[in-house]
mmCIF file of C-alpha atoms in Angstrom:
data_model
loop_
_atom_site.group_PDB
_atom_site.id
_atom_site.type_symbol
_atom_site.label_atom_id
_atom_site.label_comp_id
_atom_site.label_asym_id
_atom_site.label_seq_id
_atom_site.Cartn_x
_atom_site.Cartn_y
_atom_site.Cartn_z
ATOM 1 C CA MET A 297 0.000 0.000 0.000
ATOM 2 C CA VAL A 298 2.874 2.367 0.747
ATOM 3 C CA ALA A 299 4.510 1.523 -2.588
ATOM 4 C CA ILE A 300 1.277 2.099 -4.517
ATOM 5 C CA ALA A 301 0.754 5.432 -2.732
ATOM 6 C CA THR A 302 4.350 6.510 -3.517
ATOM 7 C CA VAL A 303 4.069 5.590 -7.211
ATOM 8 C CA ALA A 304 0.665 7.289 -7.525
ATOM 9 C CA CYS A 305 1.994 10.521 -5.975
ATOM 10 C CA TRP A 306 5.035 10.500 -8.252
ATOM 11 C CA VAL A 307 2.912 9.922 -11.362
ATOM 12 C CA LEU A 308 0.410 12.633 -10.467
ATOM 13 C CA LEU A 309 3.123 15.148 -9.607
ATOM 14 C CA THR A 310 4.998 14.361 -12.809
ATOM 15 C CA LEU A 311 1.946 14.688 -15.029
ATOM 16 C CA TYR A 312 0.003 17.427 -13.277
ATOM 17 C CA GLY A 313 2.413 19.128 -10.913
ATOM 18 C CA HIS A 314 3.172 22.157 -13.073
ATOM 19 C CA GLY A 315 0.815 24.488 -11.176
ATOM 20 C CA THR A 316 -1.316 25.485 -14.131
ATOM 21 C CA ASP A 317 -5.058 25.850 -13.940
ATOM 22 C CA ALA A 318 -5.525 22.911 -16.231
ATOM 23 C CA ASP A 319 -3.364 20.726 -13.996
ATOM 24 C CA ARG A 320 -5.297 21.802 -10.907
ATOM 25 C CA ALA A 321 -8.593 21.053 -12.608
ATOM 26 C CA ARG A 322 -7.362 17.631 -13.597
ATOM 27 C CA LEU A 323 -6.165 16.964 -10.025
ATOM 28 C CA ASP A 324 -9.577 18.001 -8.610
ATOM 29 C CA GLY A 325 -11.302 15.668 -11.024
ATOM 30 C CA ILE A 326 -8.990 12.802 -10.097
ATOM 31 C CA ARG A 327 -9.544 13.583 -6.391
ATOM 32 C CA THR A 328 -13.340 13.520 -6.830
ATOM 33 C CA VAL A 329 -13.247 10.266 -8.763
ATOM 34 C CA GLY A 330 -10.972 8.770 -6.104
ATOM 35 C CA THR A 331 -13.355 9.826 -3.359
ATOM 36 C CA ILE A 332 -16.308 8.252 -5.194
ATOM 37 C CA VAL A 333 -14.359 5.065 -5.808
ATOM 38 C CA VAL A 334 -13.253 4.869 -2.161
ATOM 39 C CA GLY A 335 -16.817 5.514 -0.927
ATOM 40 C CA THR A 336 -18.267 2.950 -3.298
ATOM 41 C CA GLY A 337 -15.658 0.434 -2.197
ATOM 42 C CA GLY A 338 -16.489 1.106 1.481
ATOM 43 C CA ALA A 339 -20.209 0.672 0.790
ATOM 44 C CA LEU A 340 -19.558 -2.585 -1.041
ATOM 45 C CA ALA A 341 -17.370 -3.724 1.870
ATOM 46 C CA LEU A 342 -20.204 -2.937 4.309
ATOM 47 C CA VAL A 343 -22.717 -4.814 2.148
ATOM 48 C CA LEU A 344 -20.412 -7.803 1.925
ATOM 49 C CA ALA A 345 -19.816 -7.707 5.695
ATOM 50 C CA ALA A 346 -23.579 -7.543 6.319
ATOM 51 C CA ARG A 347 -24.212 -10.487 3.976
ATOM 52 C CA ARG A 348 -21.418 -12.399 5.639
ATOM 53 C CA GLN A 349 -22.909 -11.667 9.098
ATOM 54 C CA GLN A 350 -26.379 -12.674 7.896
ATOM 55 C CA THR A 351 -25.025 -15.914 6.507
ATOM 56 C CA ALA A 352 -23.147 -16.609 9.743
ATOM 57 C CA GLU A 353 -26.278 -15.937 11.816
ATOM 58 C CA HIS A 354 -28.357 -18.170 9.564
ATOM 59 C CA ASP A 355 -25.783 -20.941 9.879
ATOM 60 C CA LEU A 356 -25.754 -20.473 13.678
ATOM 61 C CA ALA A 357 -29.568 -20.599 13.851
ATOM 62 C CA THR A 358 -29.553 -23.743 11.740
ATOM 63 C CA LYS A 359 -26.978 -25.325 14.011
ATOM 64 C CA ARG A 360 -29.022 -24.350 17.091
ATOM 65 C CA ALA A 361 -32.174 -25.843 15.567
ATOM 66 C CA GLU A 362 -30.295 -29.026 14.751
ATOM 67 C CA LEU A 363 -28.935 -29.060 18.321
ATOM 68 C CA ARG A 364 -32.452 -28.660 19.765
ATOM 69 C CA LEU A 365 -33.714 -31.480 17.581
ATOM 70 C CA ARG A 366 -30.850 -33.687 18.712
ATOM 71 C CA GLU A 367 -31.545 -32.776 22.355
ATOM 72 C CA GLN A 368 -35.248 -33.549 21.910
ATOM 73 C CA ALA A 369 -34.382 -36.833 20.285
ATOM 74 C CA ASP A 370 -31.948 -37.608 23.119
ATOM 75 C CA ARG A 371 -34.588 -36.737 25.746
ATOM 76 C CA ALA A 372 -37.160 -38.878 23.977
ATOM 77 C CA ALA A 373 -34.693 -41.724 23.767
ATOM 78 C CA ARG A 374 -33.773 -41.354 27.450
ATOM 79 C CA HIS A 375 -37.475 -41.185 28.389
ATOM 80 C CA ASP A 376 -38.225 -44.304 26.362
ATOM 81 C CA ALA A 377 -35.265 -46.065 27.913
ATOM 82 C CA THR A 378 -36.365 -44.991 31.402
ATOM 83 C CA GLU A 379 -39.938 -46.135 30.770
ATOM 84 C CA ARG A 380 -38.702 -49.476 29.468
ATOM 85 C CA ARG A 381 -36.458 -49.861 32.484
ATOM 86 C CA ILE A 382 -39.313 -48.953 34.875
ATOM 87 C CA ASN A 383 -41.651 -51.384 33.150
ATOM 88 C CA GLU A 384 -39.033 -54.103 33.290
ATOM 89 C CA LEU A 385 -38.415 -53.464 37.005
ATOM 90 C CA TYR A 386 -42.156 -53.346 37.681
ATOM 91 C CA LEU A 387 -42.870 -56.587 35.837
ATOM 92 C CA LYS A 388 -39.934 -58.305 37.500
ATOM 93 C CA ALA A 389 -41.059 -57.156 40.965
ATOM 94 C CA VAL A 390 -44.638 -58.289 40.319
ATOM 95 C CA GLU A 391 -43.304 -61.627 39.091
ATOM 96 C CA GLN A 392 -41.294 -61.949 42.301
ATOM 97 C CA LEU A 393 -44.414 -61.189 44.296
ATOM 98 C CA GLY A 394 -46.048 -64.242 42.780
ATOM 99 C CA SER A 395 -43.188 -66.566 43.680
ATOM 100 C CA GLU A 396 -43.745 -69.628 45.873
ATOM 101 C CA LYS A 397 -40.728 -68.686 48.004
ATOM 102 C CA ALA A 398 -41.258 -66.169 50.792
ATOM 103 C CA PRO A 399 -37.799 -64.482 50.468
ATOM 104 C CA VAL A 400 -38.465 -63.843 46.776
ATOM 105 C CA ARG A 401 -41.860 -62.306 47.593
ATOM 106 C CA LEU A 402 -40.192 -60.064 50.173
ATOM 107 C CA ALA A 403 -37.659 -58.933 47.554
ATOM 108 C CA GLY A 404 -40.538 -58.147 45.196
ATOM 109 C CA LEU A 405 -42.252 -56.013 47.848
ATOM 110 C CA TYR A 406 -39.117 -53.994 48.549
ATOM 111 C CA ALA A 407 -38.481 -53.583 44.827
ATOM 112 C CA LEU A 408 -41.997 -52.223 44.312
ATOM 113 C CA ASP A 409 -41.610 -49.889 47.278
ATOM 114 C CA ARG A 410 -38.326 -48.497 45.960
ATOM 115 C CA LEU A 411 -39.774 -48.130 42.467
ATOM 116 C CA ALA A 412 -42.774 -46.168 43.762
ATOM 117 C CA GLN A 413 -40.588 -43.964 45.943
ATOM 118 C CA ASP A 414 -38.502 -42.965 42.918
ATOM 119 C CA ASN A 415 -41.472 -42.569 40.540
ATOM 120 C CA ALA A 416 -44.406 -40.628 41.985
ATOM 121 C CA GLN A 417 -46.677 -41.485 39.056
ATOM 122 C CA LEU A 418 -46.528 -45.162 40.012
ATOM 123 C CA ARG A 419 -47.382 -44.783 43.699
ATOM 124 C CA GLN A 420 -51.137 -45.352 43.448
ATOM 125 C CA THR A 421 -50.615 -48.295 41.095
ATOM 126 C CA ILE A 422 -48.099 -49.951 43.392
ATOM 127 C CA ALA A 423 -50.266 -49.258 46.449
ATOM 128 C CA ASP A 424 -53.079 -51.022 44.574
ATOM 129 C CA VAL A 425 -50.796 -53.978 43.800
ATOM 130 C CA ILE A 426 -49.716 -54.361 47.439
ATOM 131 C CA SER A 427 -53.337 -53.997 48.573
ATOM 132 C CA ALA A 428 -54.395 -56.654 46.069
ATOM 133 C CA TYR A 429 -51.726 -58.965 47.478
ATOM 134 C CA LEU A 430 -53.105 -58.459 50.998
ATOM 135 C CA ARG A 431 -56.594 -59.235 49.695
ATOM 136 C CA MET A 432 -55.468 -62.681 48.532
ATOM 137 C CA PRO A 433 -56.917 -65.579 50.581
ATOM 138 C CA TYR A 434 -54.893 -66.369 53.673
ATOM 139 C CA GLU A 435 -55.346 -68.585 56.717
ATOM 140 C CA LEU A 436 -53.650 -67.654 59.963
ATOM 141 C CA PRO A 437 -51.030 -70.065 61.390
ATOM 142 C CA GLY A 438 -52.367 -72.747 63.687
ATOM 143 C CA SER A 439 -55.335 -73.761 61.560
ATOM 144 C CA GLY A 440 -54.413 -77.429 62.038
ATOM 145 C CA ALA A 441 -53.417 -78.142 58.431
ATOM 146 C CA GLY A 442 -50.072 -79.711 59.371
ATOM 147 C CA LEU A 443 -46.518 -78.638 60.163
ATOM 148 C CA ASP A 444 -45.570 -77.819 56.571
ATOM 149 C CA ALA A 445 -48.721 -75.752 56.104
ATOM 150 C CA ASP A 446 -48.079 -73.909 59.374
ATOM 151 C CA ARG A 447 -44.491 -73.216 58.279
ATOM 152 C CA ASP A 448 -45.713 -71.772 54.984
ATOM 153 C CA GLN A 449 -48.356 -69.717 56.798
ATOM 154 C CA LEU A 450 -45.748 -68.339 59.194
ATOM 155 C CA GLN A 451 -43.563 -67.313 56.277
ATOM 156 C CA GLU A 452 -46.528 -65.765 54.510
ATOM 157 C CA ARG A 453 -47.369 -63.951 57.753
ATOM 158 C CA GLU A 454 -43.960 -62.254 57.679
ATOM 159 C CA VAL A 455 -44.481 -61.266 54.050
ATOM 160 C CA ARG A 456 -47.883 -59.768 54.865
ATOM 161 C CA LEU A 457 -46.560 -57.895 57.888
ATOM 162 C CA THR A 458 -43.869 -56.434 55.628
ATOM 163 C CA ALA A 459 -46.488 -55.398 53.062
ATOM 164 C CA GLN A 460 -48.496 -53.697 55.826
ATOM 165 C CA ARG A 461 -45.439 -51.819 57.086
ATOM 166 C CA LEU A 462 -44.488 -50.651 53.601
ATOM 167 C CA LEU A 463 -47.979 -49.258 53.046
ATOM 168 C CA VAL A 464 -48.261 -47.605 56.452
ATOM 169 C CA ARG A 465 -44.860 -45.899 56.315
ATOM 170 C CA HIS A 466 -45.990 -43.865 53.288
ATOM 171 C CA LEU A 467 -49.320 -42.737 54.774
ATOM 172 C CA VAL A 468 -47.983 -40.663 57.692
ATOM 173 C CA PRO A 469 -47.854 -36.933 56.807
ATOM 174 C CA ALA A 470 -45.652 -36.147 59.803
ATOM 175 C CA ASP A 471 -42.986 -38.594 58.654
ATOM 176 C CA GLU A 472 -39.552 -37.160 57.940
ATOM 177 C CA GLY A 473 -38.325 -36.765 54.387
ATOM 178 C CA ASP A 474 -40.428 -37.338 51.281
ATOM 179 C CA ARG A 475 -41.754 -40.777 52.204
ATOM 180 C CA PHE A 476 -45.353 -39.523 52.506
ATOM 181 C CA TRP A 477 -47.511 -40.398 49.484
ATOM 182 C CA ALA A 478 -50.311 -37.853 49.410
ATOM 183 C CA GLY A 479 -53.767 -38.726 48.103
ATOM 184 C CA ILE A 480 -53.295 -42.501 48.165
ATOM 185 C CA GLU A 481 -56.507 -44.549 48.236
ATOM 186 C CA LEU A 482 -56.526 -47.962 49.899
ATOM 187 C CA ASP A 483 -58.837 -50.829 49.053
ATOM 188 C CA LEU A 484 -58.262 -53.602 51.575
ATOM 189 C CA SER A 485 -61.756 -55.033 51.385
ATOM 190 C CA GLY A 486 -61.792 -58.687 52.399
ATOM 191 C CA ALA A 487 -58.126 -58.660 53.414
ATOM 192 C CA VAL A 488 -56.683 -60.360 56.482
ATOM 193 C CA LEU A 489 -54.694 -57.753 58.406
ATOM 194 C CA ILE A 490 -52.520 -58.718 61.360
ATOM 195 C CA ASP A 491 -52.028 -56.291 64.269
ATOM 196 C CA PHE A 492 -52.678 -53.500 61.804
ATOM 197 C CA PRO A 493 -51.220 -50.102 62.880
ATOM 198 C CA LEU A 494 -52.305 -46.933 61.066
ATOM 199 C CA ASN A 495 -51.556 -44.427 63.816
ATOM 200 C CA GLY A 496 -51.241 -40.858 62.558
ATOM 201 C CA CYS A 497 -51.971 -41.758 58.948
ATOM 202 C CA GLU A 498 -54.043 -39.860 56.391
ATOM 203 C CA LEU A 499 -56.401 -41.886 54.186
ATOM 204 C CA HIS A 500 -58.716 -40.884 51.368
ATOM 205 C CA ASN A 501 -61.544 -43.190 50.271
ATOM 206 C CA ALA A 502 -60.342 -46.031 52.474
ATOM 207 C CA ARG A 503 -62.187 -49.319 52.032
ATOM 208 C CA PHE A 504 -62.033 -52.049 54.684
ATOM 209 C CA ALA A 505 -65.346 -53.746 53.881
ATOM 210 C CA ALA A 506 -65.442 -57.348 55.177
ATOM 211 C CA THR A 507 -61.830 -57.025 56.320
ATOM 212 C CA ARG A 508 -60.609 -59.332 59.067
ATOM 213 C CA PHE A 509 -58.424 -57.610 61.652
ATOM 214 C CA ALA A 510 -56.492 -60.350 63.435
ATOM 215 C CA GLY A 511 -55.133 -59.071 66.715
ATOM 216 C CA ASP A 512 -55.498 -55.412 67.646
ATOM 217 C CA ALA A 513 -56.120 -52.611 65.161
ATOM 218 C CA TRP A 514 -54.722 -49.145 65.842
ATOM 219 C CA PHE A 515 -56.193 -46.052 64.198
ATOM 220 C CA HIS A 516 -55.015 -43.398 66.670
ATOM 221 C CA GLU A 517 -55.328 -39.870 65.232
ATOM 222 C CA VAL A 518 -56.000 -41.166 61.729
ATOM 223 C CA ARG A 519 -57.583 -38.642 59.367
ATOM 224 C CA PHE A 520 -60.180 -40.285 57.109
ATOM 225 C CA THR A 521 -61.554 -38.225 54.212
ATOM 226 C CA GLY A 522 -64.022 -39.070 51.482
ATOM 227 C CA THR A 523 -65.856 -42.391 51.765
ATOM 228 C CA THR A 524 -64.689 -44.653 54.579
ATOM 229 C CA ARG A 525 -66.015 -48.204 54.697
ATOM 230 C CA PHE A 526 -65.705 -50.704 57.531
ATOM 231 C CA ASP A 527 -69.038 -52.402 56.827
ATOM 232 C CA GLY A 528 -68.881 -56.096 57.576
ATOM 233 C CA ALA A 529 -65.393 -55.796 59.072
ATOM 234 C CA THR A 530 -64.403 -58.099 61.924
ATOM 235 C CA PHE A 531 -62.117 -56.879 64.723
ATOM 236 C CA ALA A 532 -60.800 -59.916 66.609
ATOM 237 C CA GLY A 533 -58.949 -57.785 69.171
ATOM 238 C CA ASP A 534 -59.276 -54.238 70.422
ATOM 239 C CA ALA A 535 -60.034 -51.510 67.891
ATOM 240 C CA TRP A 536 -58.494 -48.144 68.763
ATOM 241 C CA PHE A 537 -59.941 -45.116 66.960
ATOM 242 C CA THR A 538 -59.092 -42.553 69.647
ATOM 243 C CA ARG A 539 -58.753 -38.961 68.402
ATOM 244 C CA ALA A 540 -59.432 -40.047 64.842
ATOM 245 C CA THR A 541 -61.295 -37.814 62.384
ATOM 246 C CA PHE A 542 -63.850 -39.020 59.839
ATOM 247 C CA LYS A 543 -64.803 -36.444 57.196
ATOM 248 C CA GLY A 544 -67.315 -37.662 54.669
ATOM 249 C CA SER A 545 -69.487 -40.774 54.592
ATOM 250 C CA THR A 546 -68.516 -43.371 57.204
ATOM 251 C CA ARG A 547 -69.993 -46.855 57.199
ATOM 252 C CA LEU A 548 -69.488 -49.424 59.963
ATOM 253 C CA GLU A 549 -72.644 -51.390 59.293
ATOM 254 C CA ASN A 550 -72.597 -55.037 60.387
ATOM 255 C CA ALA A 551 -69.120 -54.562 61.811
ATOM 256 C CA GLU A 552 -68.195 -56.973 64.607
ATOM 257 C CA PHE A 553 -66.049 -55.790 67.510
ATOM 258 C CA HIS A 554 -64.927 -58.795 69.566
ATOM 259 C CA GLY A 555 -62.614 -56.693 71.717
ATOM 260 C CA GLU A 556 -63.035 -53.182 73.039
ATOM 261 C CA ALA A 557 -64.107 -50.523 70.555
ATOM 262 C CA ARG A 558 -62.420 -47.251 71.503
ATOM 263 C CA PHE A 559 -63.712 -44.074 69.851
ATOM 264 C CA GLU A 560 -62.804 -41.545 72.567
ATOM 265 C CA ASP A 561 -62.302 -37.962 71.356
ATOM 266 C CA THR A 562 -63.176 -39.058 67.830
ATOM 267 C CA GLU A 563 -64.832 -36.581 65.464
ATOM 268 C CA PHE A 564 -67.371 -37.644 62.840
ATOM 269 C CA VAL A 565 -68.160 -35.055 60.153
ATOM 270 C CA GLY A 566 -70.852 -36.274 57.786
ATOM 271 C CA THR A 567 -73.165 -39.274 57.857
ATOM 272 C CA THR A 568 -72.078 -42.155 60.079
ATOM 273 C CA ALA A 569 -73.771 -45.567 60.124
ATOM 274 C CA PHE A 570 -73.343 -48.242 62.810
ATOM 275 C CA ARG A 571 -76.422 -50.178 61.659
ATOM 276 C CA SER A 572 -76.472 -53.764 62.981
ATOM 277 C CA ALA A 573 -72.976 -53.360 64.416
ATOM 278 C CA GLN A 574 -72.158 -55.817 67.197
ATOM 279 C CA PHE A 575 -70.037 -54.826 70.178
ATOM 280 C CA ALA A 576 -69.102 -57.947 72.153
ATOM 281 C CA HIS A 577 -67.068 -55.915 74.634
ATOM 282 C CA ASN A 578 -67.192 -52.357 75.916
ATOM 283 C CA ALA A 579 -67.848 -49.620 73.374
ATOM 284 C CA ARG A 580 -66.392 -46.285 74.387
ATOM 285 C CA PHE A 581 -67.445 -43.062 72.663
ATOM 286 C CA ASP A 582 -66.521 -40.719 75.512
ATOM 287 C CA LYS A 583 -66.123 -37.112 74.337
ATOM 288 C CA ALA A 584 -66.791 -38.164 70.750
ATOM 289 C CA LEU A 585 -68.256 -35.445 68.549
ATOM 290 C CA PHE A 586 -70.850 -36.306 65.904
ATOM 291 C CA ARG A 587 -71.339 -33.364 63.547
ATOM 292 C CA GLY A 588 -73.687 -35.234 61.210
ATOM 293 C CA ILE A 589 -76.369 -37.888 61.373
ATOM 294 C CA VAL A 590 -75.285 -41.031 63.187
ATOM 295 C CA ARG A 591 -77.368 -44.207 63.166
ATOM 296 C CA PHE A 592 -77.081 -47.111 65.605
ATOM 297 C CA SER A 593 -80.176 -48.917 64.303
ATOM 298 C CA ASP A 594 -80.230 -52.607 65.296
ATOM 299 C CA ALA A 595 -76.844 -52.260 66.975
ATOM 300 C CA ILE A 596 -76.076 -54.656 69.827
ATOM 301 C CA PHE A 597 -73.958 -53.622 72.800
ATOM 302 C CA ALA A 598 -73.278 -56.811 74.743
ATOM 303 C CA ARG A 599 -71.619 -54.860 77.528
ATOM 304 C CA SER A 600 -71.469 -51.166 78.255
ATOM 305 C CA ALA A 601 -71.925 -48.354 75.761
ATOM 306 C CA ASN A 602 -70.204 -45.230 77.016
ATOM 307 C CA PHE A 603 -71.144 -41.859 75.504
ATOM 308 C CA ASN A 604 -70.102 -39.692 78.447
ATOM 309 C CA ARG A 605 -69.634 -36.042 77.397
ATOM 310 C CA ALA A 606 -70.290 -36.959 73.779
ATOM 311 C CA GLY A 607 -71.748 -34.317 71.496
ATOM 312 C CA PHE A 608 -74.514 -35.040 68.983
ATOM 313 C CA LEU A 609 -74.952 -31.860 66.953
ATOM 314 C CA VAL A 610 -77.473 -33.141 64.430
ATOM 315 C CA ALA A 611 -79.313 -36.406 64.950
ATOM 316 C CA PRO A 612 -78.313 -39.558 66.821
ATOM 317 C CA VAL A 613 -80.664 -42.402 65.986
ATOM 318 C CA PHE A 614 -80.894 -45.362 68.369
ATOM 319 C CA ASP A 615 -83.902 -47.275 67.092
ATOM 320 C CA ASP A 616 -85.082 -50.540 65.534
ATOM 321 C CA ASP A 617 -84.366 -52.829 68.464
ATOM 322 C CA VAL A 618 -81.036 -51.454 69.623
ATOM 323 C CA ALA A 619 -79.931 -53.501 72.621
ATOM 324 C CA ALA A 620 -77.468 -52.370 75.260
ATOM 325 C CA GLN A 621 -76.442 -54.091 78.475
ATOM 326 C CA SER A 622 -75.659 -50.742 80.062
ATOM 327 C CA ALA A 623 -75.405 -47.270 78.569
ATOM 328 C CA TYR A 624 -73.886 -44.085 79.884
ATOM 329 C CA PHE A 625 -74.788 -40.689 78.412
ATOM 330 C CA ASP A 626 -73.625 -38.594 81.339
ATOM 331 C CA ARG A 627 -73.082 -34.920 80.376
ATOM 332 C CA ALA A 628 -73.759 -35.732 76.731
ATOM 333 C CA ARG A 629 -75.286 -32.996 74.609
ATOM 334 C CA PHE A 630 -77.999 -33.670 72.026
ATOM 335 C CA GLY A 631 -78.561 -31.001 69.373
ATOM 336 C CA GLU A 632 -81.410 -31.004 66.845
ATOM 337 C CA ARG A 633 -82.973 -34.296 67.926
ATOM 338 C CA ALA A 634 -82.354 -37.507 69.814
ATOM 339 C CA TRP A 635 -84.271 -40.630 68.875
ATOM 340 C CA PHE A 636 -84.194 -43.675 71.176
ATOM 341 C CA GLU A 637 -87.307 -45.405 69.877
ATOM 342 C CA GLY A 638 -87.443 -49.133 70.590
ATOM 343 C CA VAL A 639 -84.142 -49.240 72.466
ATOM 344 C CA SER A 640 -83.789 -52.020 75.033
ATOM 345 C CA PHE A 641 -81.580 -50.969 77.939
ATOM 346 C CA ALA A 642 -80.576 -53.561 80.497
ATOM 347 C CA SER A 643 -78.885 -53.353 83.843
ATOM 348 C CA TYR A 644 -77.722 -49.753 84.288
ATOM 349 C CA THR A 645 -78.417 -46.701 82.119
ATOM 350 C CA THR A 646 -77.765 -43.052 82.980
ATOM 351 C CA PHE A 647 -78.295 -39.655 81.401
ATOM 352 C CA VAL A 648 -76.842 -37.639 84.284
ATOM 353 C CA ASP A 649 -76.546 -33.929 83.361
ATOM 354 C CA ALA A 650 -77.282 -34.737 79.710
ATOM 355 C CA THR A 651 -78.592 -31.796 77.678
ATOM 356 C CA PHE A 652 -81.399 -32.105 75.117
ATOM 357 C CA ASP A 653 -81.752 -29.094 72.803
ATOM 358 C CA GLY A 654 -84.256 -30.427 70.276
ATOM 359 C CA ASP A 655 -86.710 -33.178 69.470
ATOM 360 C CA VAL A 656 -86.469 -36.114 71.885
ATOM 361 C CA ARG A 657 -88.165 -39.489 71.333
ATOM 362 C CA PHE A 658 -88.184 -42.463 73.678
ATOM 363 C CA GLU A 659 -91.271 -44.300 72.392
ATOM 364 C CA GLY A 660 -90.915 -48.005 73.097
ATOM 365 C CA ALA A 661 -87.639 -47.567 75.010
ATOM 366 C CA GLN A 662 -87.292 -50.070 77.843
ATOM 367 C CA LEU A 663 -85.029 -50.602 80.826
ATOM 368 C CA ASP A 664 -85.161 -54.152 82.158
ATOM 369 C CA GLY A 665 -88.491 -54.638 80.399
ATOM 370 C CA MET A 666 -90.065 -51.475 81.802
ATOM 371 C CA ARG A 667 -90.882 -48.306 79.881
ATOM 372 C CA TYR A 668 -87.952 -45.945 80.193
ATOM 373 C CA ARG A 669 -87.324 -42.245 79.864
ATOM 374 C CA PRO A 670 -84.482 -40.300 81.526
ATOM 375 C CA PRO A 671 -85.536 -38.695 84.825
ATOM 376 C CA GLN A 672 -84.783 -35.147 83.667
ATOM 377 C CA LEU A 673 -87.229 -35.618 80.784
ATOM 378 C CA GLN A 674 -90.087 -36.449 83.144
ATOM 379 C CA ALA A 675 -90.445 -32.934 84.552
ATOM 380 C CA ASP A 676 -93.938 -31.508 84.142
ATOM 381 C CA HIS A 677 -92.771 -28.159 82.874
ATOM 382 C CA ILE A 678 -90.964 -29.612 79.818
ATOM 383 C CA GLU A 679 -92.807 -30.731 76.699
ATOM 384 C CA PHE A 680 -91.369 -33.293 74.320
ATOM 385 C CA ALA A 681 -92.347 -34.612 70.938
ATOM 386 C CA ASP A 682 -92.598 -38.166 72.216
ATOM 387 C CA GLU A 683 -95.399 -37.437 74.657
ATOM 388 C CA SER A 684 -98.726 -38.904 73.650
#
């Protein structure tokens, strides 16, 4: 560039450096043409640079699009591989659960539990599988079928206890970590459950219809929501429902309590049915709160029925041949109405300091074969709907 500039200056000075007007005019013309050429060259350089930038940006956008497509393809491939792996693990665990060997069934249960813990979308499905396993027919050890049968039943008992523990551990909201599975529904209808503990759990739409509870059953502070079914259930030992909460429809019709039935401080919100329930031992509902209709029609209390300081806000119904050996309603409070039509009380029955705020009916109620009505309801200055 320096050489070209030197040669150009020498040529121009040699040809037009004489100082005449004609030379100056020629130099001005050359200068103008040079300026135009330089400007045009700069403009062309800018256009070329812009085209080059546009091409580079287009190439970069194309590469980014191709990269996104590759990433999407990789994600899809990884997802498909993960789904295949999950399905393979699930099928293998279910296959183990159907094994004839107890250790293999235990391995299948733990595999399902781990799979559900790592994959939230499978939790309800795996809870259903474990529940279905517990619903399978089972005879308790000691049925007299022989030593080999008892050995198999003992092994199966351990497998079932493990299945119960795995379910329960994921139903406690207060549990540490992320082991709680929210919104899980259990269907254990017809299952045989052994010393079943659900203390502090949260259940939605729990079904225990015709379930056999071998040993004691613990439901301390359990929160039941939705539809809860214990109709036809059999409790061989004590049933503990202390401080539990039932929100929704609760059915314990035809339930059999062979041990104590403990419902102290329990709250029932919604319709509750104890129709034809049988209490072979003491039934304790002390300080229970019934916020909806509760029916004890045809219920049988072989021993004492304790409702001391219980609250019936809507309508307790004790009718259709309810039988109770002894009943205690001391300091209970009855809201809209209290119906005790056709109830047969035996031995000892008290309504000490009970409060009746609404319609009260004792037609056909008997105590030891004699017509019965609580003493505080016999005052002349109080009128009741059951008076003829």
